[in-house]
Amino acid sequence: MVAVDIVAVDRRRADGSGPVINSLIHGRKLMCDQPLRYGWSIGTLAIAAALLGCGGSGGVPPAEPTPEVVAKNGPAQPSATDAPAETPAPGEAPAAVAIELPSPFADWGKPAVVLFLTGEQRGYIEPCGCTGLENQKGGLARRHTLLRQLSDDKGWAVVPLDVGSQVRRYGGQAEIKFQRTADALRTMGYQSVVLGSDDLRLPAGSLYGATHVDDKPSIFGSANVALFDPTAQPPFQVIEAGGKKIGTIGVLGDSFEQKLQGDELVHVPAAEGLKKAAAELKAQACDYHVLLAHSTVEEAKELARQTPLLDLVVCSGGGLPSSEFEAIEGSQAKLLKIGHKAMHVGVVGLFGTEADTVRYQSVALDAKLADSPEMLRLLADYQKQLQATPWEELGLKPQPHASGNRYVGSATCGDCHTKAMAIWSETPHAHATDSLVHPPNNRGDIPRHYDPECLSCHVTGWEPQKFYPFESGYLSLEKTPQLQHNGCENCHGPGSAHVAAENGEGSPTDETIAKLRDSMKLPIAGGVAENKCRECHDEDNSPDFSHRGFAAYWKEVEHIGKD
């Protein structure tokens, strides 16, 4: 096992098996099962380790796989823009050493056209930064920066395309988020965007208003789904860039189309809509034909087999992004999976030469990409809009807690549990709301304490995965200051009955007191406590939790019972 801190790649095969190169952000080791796949040998890594003065193979599991670039041609390598690691302050963990490697596009030359492929954002318009922005991928701000690096810095003709599902929920907040995302896509110059299955759950009127602006042709198109009228969404797009004509068709797979409801949505089976659109597109004499399929992988492949015109099928399904083009049996088209939560961008270069006509790389939107100022302004405006929107319009209605009890606040718990309170007070949980008001990262000027999706894990008395408050839960800094932060009752449950019994209210029996005490306990055994932690420490907002494990986290907050 070679010991080295290195900014490198972390990639398994699409089925999760096979070789992996896994480097640590603040790591101690590099595990390498088959490095030659990425252009590295054990000897090369050993030399690098010696030159860098690295040693030892111990350490904890990685907080999050390091930023990656998955390449079809040549080794997978990070961007040449990596900055040297700074010297850590005393007591801080050492930062990863960034080895300067060539740009992932260094050997590409200049393509005639570049397709910039995204999708499946599912509401993740930015990495929240709860456990450090460096540990999370994705976001509109990084995406815009990558697009500019390709179009402005490299001078490439870039055509941005998206396979849909900008949001993952319905309700007022999702409507606002979709509107802001649509604005962002137009700002970034997207040419063709599919309406995904989750997008189509939004009210048709709101969706139409967000996708049709200033009487300009909509960039949101579909061959088999339209709002109100079949002509409302363009069935295909013809895009001229770099001296080439690119034809795109968007479809919604039948597994999603069959679930659509409401008279406002006009829809037909995917194959039927695609056949008609392909016949019309063929007459446009395009150089390259792309299907943007918001569908399962198998649906996308079957549509390709039925449509000889296609050269490339970009599919929303499949989980991890493709590491290379996939052949589709019975079709000339190649398949690419876009990956989930818009954490990666697929970059396809069309060169037009005999030797190397088309190339592909998937680029992770990681912390090496600076935030676009325009997108940060948009994100700030999004938060201001949430602040100005009443809860009722966001679809937030406080619900009763299943226990029937009410929240009393951590200070009340601390009246008896003084030792536990002292430990809690020294943890990040005790400052969780503060981190929304003044985020501890380079987006600190964008407060998020009016955002239900953030509040649900940063205050006391909310349902963390469904983003709504309980009836006695946190309302605001002014109305419920005692319920700020991630308090005792988020794990142990609302304590009103327990507190009342301990105070002798209603003359409780010893049996009642004991029963209520037991009800407030959160067992470690059987994974009960761990599962409760995972309601907030999930893969999206706290990737470090899964890698370090519950036991490591528990040591930092461990507290036992009453004094």
Coordinates of C-alpha atoms in Angstrom, one line a residue:
M1 CA 0.0 0.0 0.0
V2 CA 1.6 3.3 -1.1
A3 CA 1.3 6.2 1.3
V4 CA 0.7 9.5 -0.5
D5 CA -1.7 12.5 -0.4
I6 CA -2.6 13.1 -4.0
V7 CA -5.4 14.9 -5.8
A8 CA -6.5 12.1 -8.1
V9 CA -9.5 10.1 -9.1
D10 CA -12.0 7.7 -7.5
R11 CA -13.9 5.7 -10.0
R12 CA -15.5 2.2 -10.0
R13 CA -17.1 0.5 -12.9
A14 CA -20.8 1.5 -13.4
D15 CA -21.9 -1.7 -11.6
G16 CA -19.8 -0.8 -8.5
S17 CA -17.2 -3.6 -9.0
G18 CA -13.7 -3.6 -10.2
P19 CA -10.7 -1.5 -9.7
V20 CA -10.6 1.7 -7.7
I21 CA -8.1 4.4 -7.1
N22 CA -9.1 6.2 -3.8
S23 CA -7.2 9.1 -2.5
L24 CA -8.0 11.1 0.6
I25 CA -8.8 14.8 1.1
H26 CA -7.0 14.8 4.4
G27 CA -5.9 11.3 3.9
R28 CA -3.1 9.1 4.9
K29 CA -3.1 6.4 2.3
L30 CA -3.8 5.7 -1.3
M31 CA -5.4 2.3 -2.2
C32 CA -4.6 1.1 -5.7
D33 CA -5.9 -2.1 -7.0
Q34 CA -5.3 -1.5 -10.7
P35 CA -3.6 1.9 -11.3
L36 CA -2.5 1.2 -14.9
R37 CA -6.1 1.9 -15.9
Y38 CA -5.5 5.5 -15.0
G39 CA -2.0 5.8 -16.4
W40 CA -0.3 5.4 -12.9
S41 CA 1.9 2.5 -11.8
I42 CA 2.8 1.5 -8.3
G43 CA 6.3 2.6 -9.1
T44 CA 5.2 6.0 -10.2
L45 CA 3.2 6.5 -7.0
A46 CA 6.1 5.3 -4.9
I47 CA 8.4 7.9 -6.5
A48 CA 5.8 10.6 -6.0
A49 CA 5.4 9.6 -2.4
A50 CA 9.2 9.8 -1.9
L51 CA 9.5 13.1 -3.6
L52 CA 6.6 14.5 -1.4
G53 CA 8.0 13.1 1.8
C54 CA 4.8 11.1 2.5
G55 CA 4.9 8.1 4.8
G56 CA 2.7 5.8 6.7
S57 CA -0.3 3.9 5.6
G58 CA -2.7 4.3 8.5
G59 CA -5.5 6.8 8.9
V60 CA -9.2 6.9 8.7
P61 CA -11.4 6.2 5.7
P62 CA -11.8 9.1 3.3
A63 CA -14.2 11.9 4.2
E64 CA -15.4 12.0 0.6
P65 CA -13.8 10.7 -2.7
T66 CA -11.6 13.4 -4.0
P67 CA -12.6 15.4 -7.1
E68 CA -12.4 13.3 -10.2
V69 CA -12.3 13.5 -13.9
V70 CA -13.3 10.3 -15.8
A71 CA -11.8 10.2 -19.2
K72 CA -12.5 8.0 -22.2
N73 CA -9.2 8.8 -23.9
G74 CA -6.0 8.8 -21.8
P75 CA -5.6 8.9 -18.0
A76 CA -8.2 10.4 -15.8
Q77 CA -6.7 13.6 -14.4
P78 CA -7.6 16.6 -12.4
S79 CA -7.6 20.2 -13.8
A80 CA -4.3 22.0 -14.3
T81 CA -5.8 24.8 -12.2
D82 CA -5.1 23.0 -8.9
A83 CA -3.5 25.4 -6.4
P84 CA -0.6 24.3 -4.2
A85 CA -1.7 23.3 -0.7
E86 CA -1.3 25.9 2.0
T87 CA 0.7 25.1 5.1
P88 CA -1.8 24.1 7.8
A89 CA -2.1 26.1 11.0
P90 CA -0.9 24.3 14.2
G91 CA -3.3 21.6 15.2
E92 CA -5.0 21.4 11.8
A93 CA -5.1 18.3 9.6
P94 CA -2.7 18.6 6.6
A95 CA -4.3 19.5 3.3
A96 CA -3.9 17.2 0.4
V97 CA -0.8 17.8 -1.8
A98 CA -1.9 18.8 -5.3
I99 CA 0.3 17.1 -7.9
E100 CA 0.2 19.2 -11.1
L101 CA -1.1 17.1 -13.9
P102 CA -2.1 18.0 -17.4
S103 CA -5.6 19.3 -18.1
P104 CA -8.0 16.4 -18.9
F105 CA -8.4 18.1 -22.3
A106 CA -4.7 18.6 -22.9
D107 CA -4.5 16.2 -25.8
W108 CA -7.8 17.1 -27.4
G109 CA -6.7 19.8 -29.8
K110 CA -9.6 22.1 -30.7
P111 CA -12.9 20.3 -31.4
A112 CA -15.3 21.8 -33.9
V113 CA -18.1 21.6 -31.4
V114 CA -18.4 20.6 -27.7
L115 CA -21.6 19.2 -26.2
F116 CA -21.9 20.2 -22.5
L117 CA -24.2 17.6 -21.0
T118 CA -26.0 17.8 -17.7
G119 CA -29.2 16.7 -15.9
E120 CA -30.8 15.1 -12.9
Q121 CA -30.1 18.2 -10.7
R122 CA -33.1 17.2 -8.5
G123 CA -33.0 20.3 -6.5
Y124 CA -29.3 20.4 -5.8
I125 CA -28.6 23.8 -7.1
E126 CA -25.6 24.1 -4.8
P127 CA -23.6 22.0 -2.4
C128 CA -24.7 23.2 1.0
G129 CA -21.2 23.2 2.5
C130 CA -22.4 21.7 5.8
T131 CA -19.3 19.6 6.1
G132 CA -17.1 21.7 3.9
L133 CA -17.6 22.7 0.3
E134 CA -14.4 20.9 -0.6
N135 CA -16.1 17.6 0.3
Q136 CA -19.1 18.0 -2.0
K137 CA -19.7 18.1 -5.7
G138 CA -22.1 19.9 -8.0
G139 CA -23.9 23.2 -8.1
L140 CA -24.8 25.8 -10.7
A141 CA -21.9 28.1 -9.7
R142 CA -19.2 25.6 -10.4
R143 CA -21.0 24.4 -13.5
H144 CA -21.0 27.9 -15.0
T145 CA -17.3 28.2 -14.3
L146 CA -16.5 25.0 -16.1
L147 CA -18.6 26.1 -19.1
R148 CA -16.7 29.4 -19.2
Q149 CA -13.3 27.6 -19.0
L150 CA -14.3 25.7 -22.1
S151 CA -16.0 28.5 -24.1
D152 CA -14.1 31.6 -23.0
D153 CA -10.7 30.3 -22.0
K154 CA -10.3 27.6 -24.6
G155 CA -12.4 29.3 -27.3
W156 CA -14.5 26.2 -28.0
A157 CA -17.9 26.3 -29.5
V158 CA -19.9 24.9 -26.5
V159 CA -23.5 23.7 -26.8
P160 CA -25.1 23.1 -23.3
L161 CA -27.8 20.4 -23.2
D162 CA -29.8 19.0 -20.2
V163 CA -31.9 15.8 -19.7
G164 CA -34.2 17.3 -17.1
S165 CA -35.5 17.0 -13.5
Q166 CA -34.3 20.3 -12.1
V167 CA -36.3 19.7 -8.9
R168 CA -37.3 16.7 -6.9
R169 CA -40.3 17.8 -4.9
Y170 CA -43.5 19.7 -5.4
G171 CA -44.7 22.8 -3.6
G172 CA -43.9 26.5 -3.4
Q173 CA -40.2 26.1 -2.7
A174 CA -39.8 23.7 -5.7
E175 CA -41.6 26.2 -7.9
I176 CA -39.2 29.0 -6.9
K177 CA -36.2 26.7 -7.3
F178 CA -37.3 25.6 -10.8
Q179 CA -37.8 29.3 -11.8
R180 CA -34.3 30.2 -10.6
T181 CA -32.8 27.2 -12.3
A182 CA -34.5 28.0 -15.6
D183 CA -33.1 31.6 -15.3
A184 CA -29.6 30.1 -14.7
L185 CA -29.8 27.8 -17.7
R186 CA -30.8 30.6 -19.9
T187 CA -27.9 32.7 -18.5
M188 CA -25.5 29.9 -19.2
G189 CA -26.7 29.6 -22.8
Y190 CA -28.4 26.2 -22.7
Q191 CA -29.9 25.3 -26.1
S192 CA -32.1 22.3 -25.3
V193 CA -33.5 21.1 -22.0
V194 CA -36.0 18.3 -21.3
L195 CA -38.9 18.6 -18.9
G196 CA -38.1 15.7 -16.5
S197 CA -40.6 13.7 -14.5
D198 CA -40.1 15.7 -11.3
D199 CA -40.4 19.0 -13.1
L200 CA -43.8 17.9 -14.5
R201 CA -45.2 17.5 -11.0
L202 CA -45.2 21.3 -10.6
P203 CA -48.3 23.2 -11.5
A204 CA -48.6 23.6 -15.2
G205 CA -49.1 27.3 -15.1
S206 CA -46.0 27.9 -13.0
L207 CA -44.0 25.6 -15.2
Y208 CA -45.2 27.3 -18.4
G209 CA -44.3 30.7 -17.0
A210 CA -40.8 29.5 -16.1
T211 CA -40.1 27.9 -19.5
H212 CA -41.6 30.6 -21.7
V213 CA -40.0 34.0 -21.3
D214 CA -40.4 37.2 -23.3
D215 CA -42.1 35.5 -26.3
K216 CA -38.8 33.9 -27.2
P217 CA -38.7 30.2 -28.4
S218 CA -38.5 28.0 -25.3
I219 CA -35.3 26.1 -24.7
F220 CA -37.4 23.4 -22.9
G221 CA -38.4 20.9 -25.5
S222 CA -39.9 17.4 -25.8
A223 CA -41.2 15.2 -28.6
N224 CA -43.9 13.6 -26.4
V225 CA -44.8 16.0 -23.6
A226 CA -46.2 19.6 -23.8
L227 CA -47.9 22.1 -21.6
F228 CA -51.5 22.9 -22.5
D229 CA -50.9 22.6 -26.3
P230 CA -48.8 20.2 -28.4
T231 CA -47.0 23.1 -30.0
A232 CA -46.0 24.7 -26.7
Q233 CA -42.8 22.7 -26.4
P234 CA -40.5 22.4 -29.5
P235 CA -40.2 18.7 -30.4
F236 CA -36.6 19.1 -31.5
Q237 CA -33.9 21.8 -31.8
V238 CA -31.5 22.5 -34.6
I239 CA -28.4 24.2 -33.2
E240 CA -25.6 25.7 -35.4
A241 CA -22.2 26.0 -33.8
G242 CA -18.6 25.7 -34.9
G243 CA -19.7 25.2 -38.5
K244 CA -21.9 22.2 -37.7
K245 CA -25.6 21.6 -37.3
I246 CA -26.5 19.7 -34.2
G247 CA -30.0 18.2 -34.0
T248 CA -31.5 17.4 -30.6
I249 CA -34.7 15.6 -29.6
G250 CA -36.0 15.4 -26.0
V251 CA -38.3 12.6 -24.7
L252 CA -39.8 11.5 -21.5
G253 CA -39.6 7.7 -21.0
D254 CA -42.9 5.7 -20.9
S255 CA -42.2 4.6 -17.3
F256 CA -42.6 8.3 -16.4
E257 CA -45.1 9.4 -19.1
Q258 CA -47.7 6.9 -17.9
K259 CA -47.7 8.6 -14.5
L260 CA -48.5 12.0 -15.7
Q261 CA -51.8 13.5 -14.6
G262 CA -53.9 16.6 -15.4
D263 CA -55.5 18.0 -18.4
E264 CA -52.8 20.7 -18.7
L265 CA -50.2 18.1 -19.9
V266 CA -50.5 16.8 -23.4
H267 CA -48.5 13.6 -23.9
V268 CA -48.0 10.5 -26.1
P269 CA -45.8 7.5 -25.8
A270 CA -42.1 8.2 -26.2
A271 CA -41.6 6.0 -29.4
E272 CA -44.6 7.7 -31.1
G273 CA -43.4 11.2 -30.4
L274 CA -39.8 10.4 -31.2
K275 CA -40.6 8.8 -34.6
K276 CA -42.5 11.9 -35.7
A277 CA -39.8 14.3 -34.5
A278 CA -37.0 12.3 -36.0
A279 CA -38.7 12.3 -39.4
E280 CA -39.0 16.1 -39.3
L281 CA -35.5 16.5 -38.0
K282 CA -34.0 14.4 -40.7
A283 CA -35.1 17.0 -43.3
Q284 CA -32.9 19.5 -41.5
A285 CA -29.7 17.7 -42.7
C286 CA -27.9 18.0 -39.4
D287 CA -24.3 16.7 -38.9
Y288 CA -25.0 15.0 -35.6
H289 CA -28.2 13.9 -33.9
V290 CA -28.6 13.7 -30.1
L291 CA -31.5 12.1 -28.1
L292 CA -31.9 13.6 -24.6
A293 CA -33.8 10.8 -22.9
H294 CA -35.3 11.4 -19.5
S295 CA -35.8 7.7 -19.0
T296 CA -34.4 4.4 -17.8
V297 CA -31.3 3.0 -19.5
E298 CA -33.2 0.2 -21.1
E299 CA -35.9 2.6 -22.4
A300 CA -33.2 4.8 -23.9
K301 CA -31.5 1.8 -25.6
E302 CA -34.8 0.6 -27.1
L303 CA -35.6 4.1 -28.4
A304 CA -32.2 4.2 -30.1
R305 CA -32.8 0.9 -31.8
Q306 CA -36.0 2.2 -33.2
T307 CA -34.5 5.4 -34.5
P308 CA -31.6 4.9 -37.0
L309 CA -31.1 8.7 -37.3
L310 CA -29.4 9.0 -33.8
D311 CA -25.7 9.3 -33.2
L312 CA -25.8 9.8 -29.4
V313 CA -28.2 9.0 -26.6
V314 CA -27.9 10.9 -23.3
C315 CA -29.8 9.2 -20.6
S316 CA -30.8 10.4 -17.2
G317 CA -31.0 7.0 -15.6
G318 CA -28.3 4.7 -14.4
G319 CA -26.8 6.3 -11.3
L320 CA -23.1 6.9 -11.8
P321 CA -22.0 8.9 -14.9
S322 CA -20.6 7.0 -17.8
S323 CA -16.8 6.7 -17.9
E324 CA -16.9 6.0 -21.7
F325 CA -19.2 5.6 -24.6
E326 CA -21.4 2.5 -24.4
A327 CA -22.4 0.7 -27.5
I328 CA -26.1 0.0 -28.0
E329 CA -26.7 -3.4 -29.7
G330 CA -28.8 -2.9 -32.8
S331 CA -28.1 0.8 -33.1
Q332 CA -25.3 3.0 -34.5
A333 CA -25.8 5.4 -31.6
K334 CA -23.6 5.5 -28.5
L335 CA -25.1 5.8 -25.0
L336 CA -24.0 8.1 -22.1
K337 CA -25.4 8.2 -18.6
I338 CA -25.4 11.7 -17.1
G339 CA -25.2 10.7 -13.4
H340 CA -27.2 11.9 -10.5
K341 CA -27.7 15.2 -8.7
A342 CA -25.8 17.1 -11.5
M343 CA -22.5 16.4 -9.8
H344 CA -20.7 15.8 -13.1
V345 CA -20.7 17.3 -16.6
G346 CA -20.4 15.1 -19.7
V347 CA -18.2 16.8 -22.3
V348 CA -18.4 15.4 -25.9
G349 CA -16.1 16.8 -28.5
L350 CA -16.9 16.6 -32.2
F351 CA -13.7 16.8 -34.3
G352 CA -14.7 15.8 -37.7
T353 CA -11.5 13.9 -38.5
E354 CA -11.2 10.3 -39.7
A355 CA -8.8 9.3 -36.8
D356 CA -10.7 10.8 -33.9
T357 CA -14.2 12.0 -34.7
V358 CA -15.8 12.1 -31.3
R359 CA -14.3 12.1 -27.8
Y360 CA -15.8 12.1 -24.3
Q361 CA -14.9 13.0 -20.7
S362 CA -16.9 13.3 -17.6
V363 CA -15.8 16.1 -15.3
A364 CA -16.7 16.4 -11.6
L365 CA -17.9 19.7 -10.4
D366 CA -15.6 19.8 -7.4
A367 CA -14.0 22.4 -5.3
K368 CA -11.2 23.1 -7.8
L369 CA -13.8 25.0 -9.8
A370 CA -14.4 28.5 -8.4
D371 CA -17.9 29.8 -8.0
S372 CA -19.4 31.9 -10.8
P373 CA -20.3 35.4 -9.5
E374 CA -23.4 35.5 -11.6
M375 CA -24.7 32.2 -10.2
L376 CA -23.9 33.3 -6.6
R377 CA -26.0 36.3 -7.1
L378 CA -28.8 34.1 -8.4
L379 CA -28.5 31.9 -5.3
A380 CA -28.6 34.9 -3.0
D381 CA -31.7 36.1 -4.8
Y382 CA -33.2 32.7 -4.4
Q383 CA -32.7 32.9 -0.6
K384 CA -34.2 36.4 -0.5
Q385 CA -37.2 35.2 -2.3
L386 CA -37.7 32.4 0.3
Q387 CA -37.4 34.9 3.0
A388 CA -40.1 37.1 1.4
T389 CA -42.5 34.2 0.8
P390 CA -45.0 33.2 3.5
W391 CA -44.8 29.6 4.7
E392 CA -48.3 28.9 3.4
E393 CA -47.2 29.8 -0.1
L394 CA -44.2 27.5 0.3
G395 CA -46.6 24.7 1.2
L396 CA -45.4 24.5 4.8
K397 CA -48.0 23.5 7.4
P398 CA -46.7 22.6 10.8
Q399 CA -47.7 19.0 11.7
P400 CA -48.4 17.3 15.1
H401 CA -45.6 15.1 16.3
A402 CA -46.5 11.4 16.4
S403 CA -45.8 11.2 20.1
G404 CA -48.4 13.9 20.8
N405 CA -45.7 15.8 22.9
R406 CA -44.4 19.3 22.4
Y407 CA -40.9 20.7 22.2
V408 CA -39.5 22.5 25.2
G409 CA -36.0 23.5 24.1
S410 CA -32.5 22.3 25.1
A411 CA -32.1 24.7 27.9
T412 CA -35.0 23.0 29.7
C413 CA -33.3 19.6 29.2
G414 CA -30.1 21.1 30.7
D415 CA -31.8 21.9 34.0
C416 CA -31.4 18.3 34.9
H417 CA -29.0 16.9 32.4
T418 CA -26.2 19.3 33.1
K419 CA -23.3 17.1 32.1
A420 CA -24.9 16.1 28.8
M421 CA -25.7 19.8 28.2
A422 CA -22.1 20.7 28.8
I423 CA -21.0 18.2 26.2
W424 CA -23.6 19.3 23.7
S425 CA -22.7 22.9 24.1
E426 CA -19.2 22.2 22.8
T427 CA -20.4 20.4 19.6
P428 CA -21.4 21.9 16.2
H429 CA -25.0 20.9 17.0
A430 CA -25.1 23.8 19.5
H431 CA -24.3 26.3 16.8
A432 CA -26.3 24.8 13.9
T433 CA -28.5 27.7 13.3
D434 CA -25.6 30.2 13.5
S435 CA -24.0 28.3 10.6
L436 CA -27.1 29.2 8.5
V437 CA -27.1 32.9 9.5
H438 CA -23.4 33.2 8.9
P439 CA -22.2 30.2 6.8
P440 CA -18.6 29.2 7.7
N441 CA -17.5 29.1 4.1
N442 CA -16.8 31.4 1.2
R443 CA -20.5 31.8 0.6
G444 CA -20.9 33.4 4.0
D445 CA -22.7 36.4 2.6
I446 CA -25.6 34.3 1.6
P447 CA -27.7 33.5 4.7
R448 CA -29.9 30.4 4.5
H449 CA -32.0 30.6 7.7
Y450 CA -35.2 31.1 5.7
D451 CA -34.7 28.0 3.6
P452 CA -36.8 25.1 4.8
E453 CA -34.5 22.5 3.2
C454 CA -31.7 23.9 5.4
L455 CA -33.7 24.6 8.6
S456 CA -34.9 21.0 8.8
C457 CA -31.5 19.9 10.2
H458 CA -30.3 23.2 11.7
V459 CA -33.1 23.9 14.2
T460 CA -35.1 21.9 16.7
G461 CA -38.5 20.5 15.9
W462 CA -38.5 19.9 12.2
E463 CA -38.9 16.7 10.1
P464 CA -35.4 16.5 8.6
Q465 CA -36.1 14.6 5.4
K466 CA -39.4 16.0 4.5
F467 CA -38.6 19.7 5.3
Y468 CA -41.6 20.7 7.4
P469 CA -41.9 21.9 11.1
F470 CA -43.8 20.2 13.8
E471 CA -46.5 22.2 15.5
S472 CA -44.4 23.1 18.5
G473 CA -41.1 23.3 16.6
Y474 CA -38.9 26.2 15.5
L475 CA -40.6 29.1 13.8
S476 CA -38.0 31.9 13.6
L477 CA -35.1 33.5 15.5
E478 CA -37.5 36.0 17.0
K479 CA -40.5 33.8 17.8
T480 CA -38.8 30.6 19.1
P481 CA -35.2 31.5 20.1
Q482 CA -35.2 28.5 22.5
L483 CA -35.5 26.1 19.6
Q484 CA -32.4 27.3 17.7
H485 CA -29.7 24.8 16.8
N486 CA -29.9 21.1 16.6
G487 CA -31.0 20.3 20.1
C488 CA -31.6 17.4 22.4
E489 CA -35.1 16.8 21.3
N490 CA -34.2 16.2 17.6
C491 CA -32.7 12.9 18.7
H492 CA -34.7 12.1 21.9
G493 CA -38.1 13.4 20.9
P494 CA -40.2 16.3 22.2
G495 CA -39.9 16.4 26.0
S496 CA -43.0 18.1 27.3
A497 CA -44.6 15.1 28.9
H498 CA -41.2 14.0 30.4
V499 CA -40.6 17.4 31.9
A500 CA -44.1 17.8 33.3
A501 CA -43.8 14.4 35.0
E502 CA -40.4 15.2 36.5
N503 CA -41.9 18.5 37.8
G504 CA -44.7 16.6 39.5
E505 CA -47.4 18.0 37.3
G506 CA -50.6 15.9 37.4
S507 CA -49.3 13.8 40.3
P508 CA -47.6 11.1 38.1
T509 CA -46.9 7.7 39.5
D510 CA -43.4 6.2 39.7
E511 CA -44.4 3.9 36.9
T512 CA -45.4 6.8 34.7
I513 CA -42.2 8.7 35.4
A514 CA -40.1 5.6 34.6
K515 CA -42.0 5.0 31.4
L516 CA -41.5 8.5 30.2
R517 CA -37.8 8.4 31.0
D518 CA -37.5 5.2 29.0
S519 CA -39.3 6.9 26.1
M520 CA -36.7 9.6 25.9
K521 CA -33.8 7.2 25.6
L522 CA -32.1 6.7 22.3
P523 CA -30.5 3.2 22.2
I524 CA -27.1 2.8 20.6
A525 CA -27.8 -0.9 20.1
G526 CA -29.5 -2.1 16.9
G527 CA -28.5 1.0 15.0
V528 CA -31.3 3.1 16.4
A529 CA -29.1 6.1 17.3
E530 CA -27.2 5.7 14.0
N531 CA -30.3 5.7 11.9
K532 CA -31.5 8.8 13.7
C533 CA -28.2 10.6 13.0
R534 CA -28.5 9.6 9.3
E535 CA -31.7 11.6 9.0
C536 CA -29.4 14.6 8.7
H537 CA -26.0 13.1 8.2
D538 CA -26.9 11.7 4.9
E539 CA -24.8 11.2 1.8
D540 CA -25.8 14.6 0.3
N541 CA -25.2 16.9 3.2
S542 CA -22.7 14.9 5.3
P543 CA -20.7 12.5 3.1
D544 CA -18.0 12.3 5.8
F545 CA -20.4 10.5 8.1
S546 CA -20.6 7.3 6.0
H547 CA -16.9 7.2 5.5
R548 CA -15.8 7.8 9.0
G549 CA -18.7 5.9 10.5
F550 CA -21.1 6.3 13.4
A551 CA -18.6 5.2 16.0
A552 CA -16.2 8.0 15.2
Y553 CA -18.9 10.6 15.3
W554 CA -20.4 9.3 18.5
K555 CA -17.1 9.7 20.3
E556 CA -17.3 13.4 19.6
V557 CA -20.8 13.9 21.2
E558 CA -21.0 11.0 23.6
H559 CA -23.2 11.7 26.6
I560 CA -24.9 9.3 29.0
G561 CA -28.2 10.0 30.8
K562 CA -28.8 12.2 33.8
D563 CA -26.0 13.5 36.1

